Amino acid sequence: MAENLVIVESPAKAKTIGRFLGKGYKIEASMGHIRDLPKSQMGVDIEHNFEPKYITIRGKGDLISKIKKEAKNANKVYLATDPDREGEAISWHLANLLDIDESDKCRITFNEITKNAIKSAIKSPREIDMNLVDAQQARRVLDRIVGYKISPLLWRKVRKGLSAGRVQSVSTRLICDREEEIEKFVAEEYWSIIAKLTEPKAKAQFEARFHGTVNEKIELKNGQQVDKILEDIKNVEFIVNKIKASEKRKTPAPPFITSTLQQEAARKLGFTTKKTMMVAQQLYEGIDVKGVGALGLVTYIRSDSTRIASEAQQEARTFIREKYGEKYIPEEIRIFKNKSASQDAHEAIRPTHINMEPDSIRDSLNNDQYKLYKLIWERFTASQMASAVYDTVSVDIGAGSYLFKANGSKMKFPGFTAVYTEGKDEETEDGEVSIPVLEENEKLGLKKLDPKQHFTQPPPRYTEATLVKALEEKGIGRPSTYAPTITTILARGYVEKEKKFLIPTELGKIVTEIMKKNFQDIVDIQFTAQMEKKLDDVEEGEKRWVDIMKDFYGPFESVLSKAEESIGHVEVPDEVTDIICEKCGRNMVIKSGRFGKFLACPGFPECRNTKAIIEEAGVNCPKCGGKILIKKTKKGKKYLGCENNPKCNFMTWDKPTKESCPQCSNFLVKKFSGKKAQLKCSKEDCGYMREE
């Protein structure tokens, strides 16, 4: 009897699904898309309703032949690509390739790769959803037109290799606008006064902050104002005017959606958005768990909904009751409100089996997988737990005609914080603040008045986490676009990363300015958000994708013609360094090439001197004491090597750390042994090693 054929995108997913379906099913992987628009041309017939010209992706001929052969011999073909627009489009292309009728119920979807989910999906196949396909086609065609029409213009006017795109151009603009805010920022002076007080009976110390008078808050703006207040309260008594005790409840954060997962992984784990999605995809598609087999550990990772399936909520409540006790379960099941722009197509990101605690399967995961799975598991578990409860006290303290305030809090019940607390982008004063037991009208002792001068700070530069947050809040892009967008603007050289901050380059500023002057809609935040809403309308069947393209293209074509005439040639200034060209004495400049940045003499073509940019690792060679440099192979892979090469042959692929070896004082490197990270001495004959 012929087998049923199930087609997925990746071998990892195929392996996991194959374990659940067993005999009678053959699983094949398409390795992503099999057809796409050609790279050598725009591939969109604008004159004929923006008809896309799809071609088979180069190198997939043998794979397609194999899939066709398997499909021909199969009893039934199921298309099991990811449950989103991109996955629906891949299934549609496969159906076209395999001559599957549009009315054939061949499409199966599942939010998690577990036995029950897969078995349930096989029992209820559906037709391919052309609304989802059309929404994907609209985005692809729209981005192709923008990219293939504006990019050549930038090549001619600025520099070869540049590109423009709807979401990437807006993202670059946000970073450039923030930099401009920082450059224009004028710091303003302000002051604070802290009174360090004691409660006479218990001799306990605490702090109170200057507020103003009983009737109004006073902003302290200069030293003269502060000196007057200090003089006024020089000999007055500090007396407790009012005490207000209350109970404060703190509710847990909702389970992860794509954007919040990327933000929290950046804050707590130091992951880039690209790395987060790569590791999350591995957890979703399936991990070979010892004693269990291949299993999808988390639900689908591209979601903008905080909705949780009722079965998962009940499982969580049972687990929490057994592990932490009845008091850790909220009286009512938590329902988190989605943002208005949310499509609610999928559940939030959660573990598929809450009973599979991170530490219980650590041996089956590599270090990155363990960290991210632990983060997802803890966030979901905490989201279903009781609120944390704090006893709080607010004290008004009179000092003559002035008022100081002290606020304290003490945890009464940890609730969800026993498992997880959300990270913050900026430092806050969260945590317990102890205030002694006080009585109204009680006189307090004054130990010290501490006036401090401060200056307002400019808005912080974006990090990957805060940029994703801004894109989500402004409705720009969707869960699947955040990571590739950031990767693109870094790769194009529009933005650089300094430590964790995203900083626009001179090239990024120039291109953004050109786009703002000539393609206002493309980099307009509101326009881009509205376009995303229109794509959502296509998915919902409320708009035709061709109509959206027609509405966009007419005005765009007109703007493009004007830009061609109005934009002159733009010179991007090179970054001048203090490194002197040894051949002609000029200051060398930084250039960009296909293998990255390098130093070049500005005297080209008379002087053709170039050299690599030397990046020091900040540690010394364990063999000869020379400086250790961060070097690259021809393929761009980084390694450590000694500056005295070839006399000194020290090199290592391992990452340096700031720690010194306790045995010989040379620097330690981080080395992965199997799936565990180890710290190892860089000196070969030392032998020191420990697990991280």
Short mmCIF file of N, CA and C in Angstrom, two decimals, residues 15 70 120 154 158 169 186 195 207 286 291 324 343 345 382 470 493 556 652 688:
data_model
loop_
_atom_site.label_atom_id
_atom_site.label_comp_id
_atom_site.label_asym_id
_atom_site.label_seq_id
_atom_site.Cartn_x
_atom_site.Cartn_y
_atom_site.Cartn_z
N LYS A 15 12.12 15.05 11.07
CA LYS A 15 12.49 13.99 12.01
C LYS A 15 11.50 13.90 13.17
N GLU A 70 8.18 11.18 -5.11
CA GLU A 70 7.52 10.69 -3.90
C GLU A 70 6.02 11.00 -3.94
N SER A 120 -3.96 15.32 15.46
CA SER A 120 -5.17 16.12 15.27
C SER A 120 -5.15 16.83 13.92
N LEU A 154 20.04 54.57 -5.79
CA LEU A 154 21.06 54.79 -4.76
C LEU A 154 22.44 54.36 -5.27
N VAL A 158 24.81 57.38 -5.08
CA VAL A 158 25.62 57.34 -3.85
C VAL A 158 26.77 56.33 -3.97
N SER A 169 14.24 50.72 5.76
CA SER A 169 14.46 52.17 5.66
C SER A 169 13.85 52.91 6.84
N VAL A 186 20.10 69.34 24.91
CA VAL A 186 20.75 70.30 25.81
C VAL A 186 20.43 69.88 27.25
N ALA A 195 17.51 63.38 52.94
CA ALA A 195 17.70 63.49 54.39
C ALA A 195 17.95 62.09 54.96
N GLU A 207 16.18 56.76 54.67
CA GLU A 207 16.32 57.98 53.86
C GLU A 207 14.95 58.52 53.45
N GLY A 286 12.19 20.67 17.01
CA GLY A 286 12.39 19.40 17.69
C GLY A 286 13.81 19.18 18.18
N GLY A 291 15.80 9.60 26.30
CA GLY A 291 14.74 8.80 26.90
C GLY A 291 13.36 9.08 26.34
N TYR A 324 4.48 24.09 43.78
CA TYR A 324 4.62 25.26 44.65
C TYR A 324 3.53 25.37 45.72
N GLN A 343 -2.75 39.92 15.40
CA GLN A 343 -3.55 39.09 14.50
C GLN A 343 -4.20 37.92 15.24
N ALA A 345 -3.42 34.93 15.48
CA ALA A 345 -3.47 33.71 14.69
C ALA A 345 -2.91 32.51 15.45
N ALA A 382 5.43 31.51 35.22
CA ALA A 382 5.16 32.68 36.07
C ALA A 382 3.87 33.37 35.65
N ALA A 470 10.19 49.36 19.77
CA ALA A 470 9.69 50.54 19.06
C ALA A 470 8.96 50.14 17.78
N GLY A 493 25.71 48.33 6.27
CA GLY A 493 26.59 49.39 6.75
C GLY A 493 25.87 50.68 7.07
N PHE A 556 3.94 56.27 -6.25
CA PHE A 556 5.34 55.87 -6.11
C PHE A 556 6.11 56.11 -7.42
N THR A 652 43.97 30.46 18.53
CA THR A 652 42.86 29.69 19.10
C THR A 652 41.56 30.17 18.48
N TYR A 688 44.55 24.04 33.21
CA TYR A 688 43.42 24.47 34.06
C TYR A 688 42.13 24.51 33.25
#
